[in-house]
mmCIF file of C-alpha atoms in Angstrom:
data_model
loop_
_atom_site.group_PDB
_atom_site.id
_atom_site.type_symbol
_atom_site.label_atom_id
_atom_site.label_comp_id
_atom_site.label_asym_id
_atom_site.label_seq_id
_atom_site.Cartn_x
_atom_site.Cartn_y
_atom_site.Cartn_z
ATOM 1 C CA UNK A 1 -16.134 17.402 -10.269
ATOM 2 C CA UNK A 2 -14.346 14.168 -10.988
ATOM 3 C CA UNK A 3 -13.891 13.362 -14.647
ATOM 4 C CA UNK A 4 -13.905 9.592 -14.313
ATOM 5 C CA UNK A 5 -14.629 6.891 -16.875
ATOM 6 C CA UNK A 6 -15.013 3.222 -15.967
ATOM 7 C CA UNK A 7 -14.747 0.542 -18.591
ATOM 8 C CA UNK A 8 -16.728 -2.411 -17.312
ATOM 9 C CA UNK A 9 -18.582 -5.613 -18.189
ATOM 10 C CA UNK A 10 -22.042 -6.562 -16.974
ATOM 11 C CA UNK A 11 -21.800 -9.156 -14.190
ATOM 12 C CA UNK A 12 -18.047 -8.690 -13.628
ATOM 13 C CA UNK A 13 -17.294 -9.049 -9.899
ATOM 14 C CA UNK A 14 -14.097 -6.981 -10.193
ATOM 15 C CA UNK A 15 -16.039 -4.192 -11.848
ATOM 16 C CA UNK A 16 -18.662 -4.412 -9.090
ATOM 17 C CA UNK A 17 -15.938 -3.955 -6.474
ATOM 18 C CA UNK A 18 -14.817 -0.698 -8.170
ATOM 19 C CA UNK A 19 -18.396 0.514 -8.597
ATOM 20 C CA UNK A 20 -19.040 -0.113 -4.888
ATOM 21 C CA UNK A 21 -16.023 2.096 -3.995
ATOM 22 C CA UNK A 22 -17.189 4.792 -6.426
ATOM 23 C CA UNK A 23 -20.605 4.752 -4.716
ATOM 24 C CA UNK A 24 -19.037 4.849 -1.239
ATOM 25 C CA UNK A 25 -17.085 7.927 -2.205
ATOM 26 C CA UNK A 26 -20.143 9.441 -3.948
ATOM 27 C CA UNK A 27 -18.209 9.937 -7.174
ATOM 28 C CA UNK A 28 -19.877 10.518 -10.501
ATOM 29 C CA UNK A 29 -18.420 8.598 -13.439
ATOM 30 C CA UNK A 30 -19.156 7.650 -16.988
ATOM 31 C CA UNK A 31 -19.730 3.940 -17.532
ATOM 32 C CA UNK A 32 -18.545 2.343 -20.733
ATOM 33 C CA UNK A 33 -19.791 -1.212 -21.187
ATOM 34 C CA UNK A 34 -17.364 -3.381 -23.141
ATOM 35 C CA UNK A 35 -18.306 -6.386 -25.301
ATOM 36 C CA UNK A 36 -18.031 -9.868 -23.776
ATOM 37 C CA UNK A 37 -15.603 -10.945 -26.498
ATOM 38 C CA UNK A 38 -12.073 -9.842 -25.765
ATOM 39 C CA UNK A 39 -11.362 -9.528 -29.473
ATOM 40 C CA UNK A 40 -14.070 -6.821 -29.761
ATOM 41 C CA UNK A 41 -12.757 -4.691 -26.890
ATOM 42 C CA UNK A 42 -10.782 -2.321 -29.089
ATOM 43 C CA UNK A 43 -11.721 0.839 -27.171
ATOM 44 C CA UNK A 44 -10.517 -0.420 -23.773
ATOM 45 C CA UNK A 45 -7.377 -1.843 -25.406
ATOM 46 C CA UNK A 46 -6.583 1.575 -26.931
ATOM 47 C CA UNK A 47 -6.937 3.159 -23.486
ATOM 48 C CA UNK A 48 -5.113 0.613 -21.348
ATOM 49 C CA UNK A 49 -3.091 -1.609 -23.658
ATOM 50 C CA UNK A 50 -5.072 -4.702 -22.588
ATOM 51 C CA UNK A 51 -8.584 -6.056 -22.911
ATOM 52 C CA UNK A 52 -9.379 -6.881 -19.277
ATOM 53 C CA UNK A 53 -11.802 -4.864 -17.180
ATOM 54 C CA UNK A 54 -12.290 -2.896 -15.060
ATOM 55 C CA UNK A 55 -10.223 -0.012 -16.375
ATOM 56 C CA UNK A 56 -10.411 3.471 -14.878
ATOM 57 C CA UNK A 57 -9.604 6.717 -16.634
ATOM 58 C CA UNK A 58 -9.195 9.848 -14.496
ATOM 59 C CA UNK A 59 -8.337 12.679 -16.881
ATOM 60 C CA UNK A 60 -8.147 15.278 -14.103
ATOM 61 C CA UNK A 61 -5.248 13.366 -12.526
ATOM 62 C CA UNK A 62 -3.529 12.033 -15.631
ATOM 63 C CA UNK A 63 -4.688 8.429 -15.199
ATOM 64 C CA UNK A 64 -5.131 7.171 -18.745
ATOM 65 C CA UNK A 65 -6.002 3.528 -18.143
ATOM 66 C CA UNK A 66 -5.567 1.956 -14.731
ATOM 67 C CA UNK A 67 -6.448 -1.736 -14.540
ATOM 68 C CA UNK A 68 -6.675 -4.221 -11.635
ATOM 69 C CA UNK A 69 -9.642 -3.643 -9.344
ATOM 70 C CA UNK A 70 -7.547 -3.607 -6.163
ATOM 71 C CA UNK A 71 -5.254 -0.932 -7.599
ATOM 72 C CA UNK A 72 -8.260 1.144 -8.732
ATOM 73 C CA UNK A 73 -9.952 0.893 -5.320
ATOM 74 C CA UNK A 74 -6.736 1.876 -3.553
ATOM 75 C CA UNK A 75 -6.221 4.794 -5.959
ATOM 76 C CA UNK A 76 -9.785 6.055 -5.434
ATOM 77 C CA UNK A 77 -9.383 5.862 -1.670
ATOM 78 C CA UNK A 78 -6.100 7.764 -1.789
ATOM 79 C CA UNK A 79 -7.280 10.359 -4.282
ATOM 80 C CA UNK A 80 -10.895 10.935 -3.322
ATOM 81 C CA UNK A 81 -11.261 9.381 0.105
ATOM 82 C CA UNK A 82 -11.299 11.118 3.501
ATOM 83 C CA UNK A 83 -7.602 11.967 3.254
ATOM 84 C CA UNK A 84 -8.135 14.246 0.224
#
């Protein structure tokens, strides 16, 4: 079972792209909604060193805070897609 956490923001198109990939791969994940204000996003900043979303954490594979939706989608494909 994947131990995935996705830090996201309601209405974020980059977050939606990652959520679509998670759904395609039928992966379960914990969703953590971050505040709209970047100054209040302390939890995601602690995890990833920045306040942007989406951010993916995959404890099972040592991913502690991957940002950039394209990188996350590529990682999910490589790690959990048909090749795995």
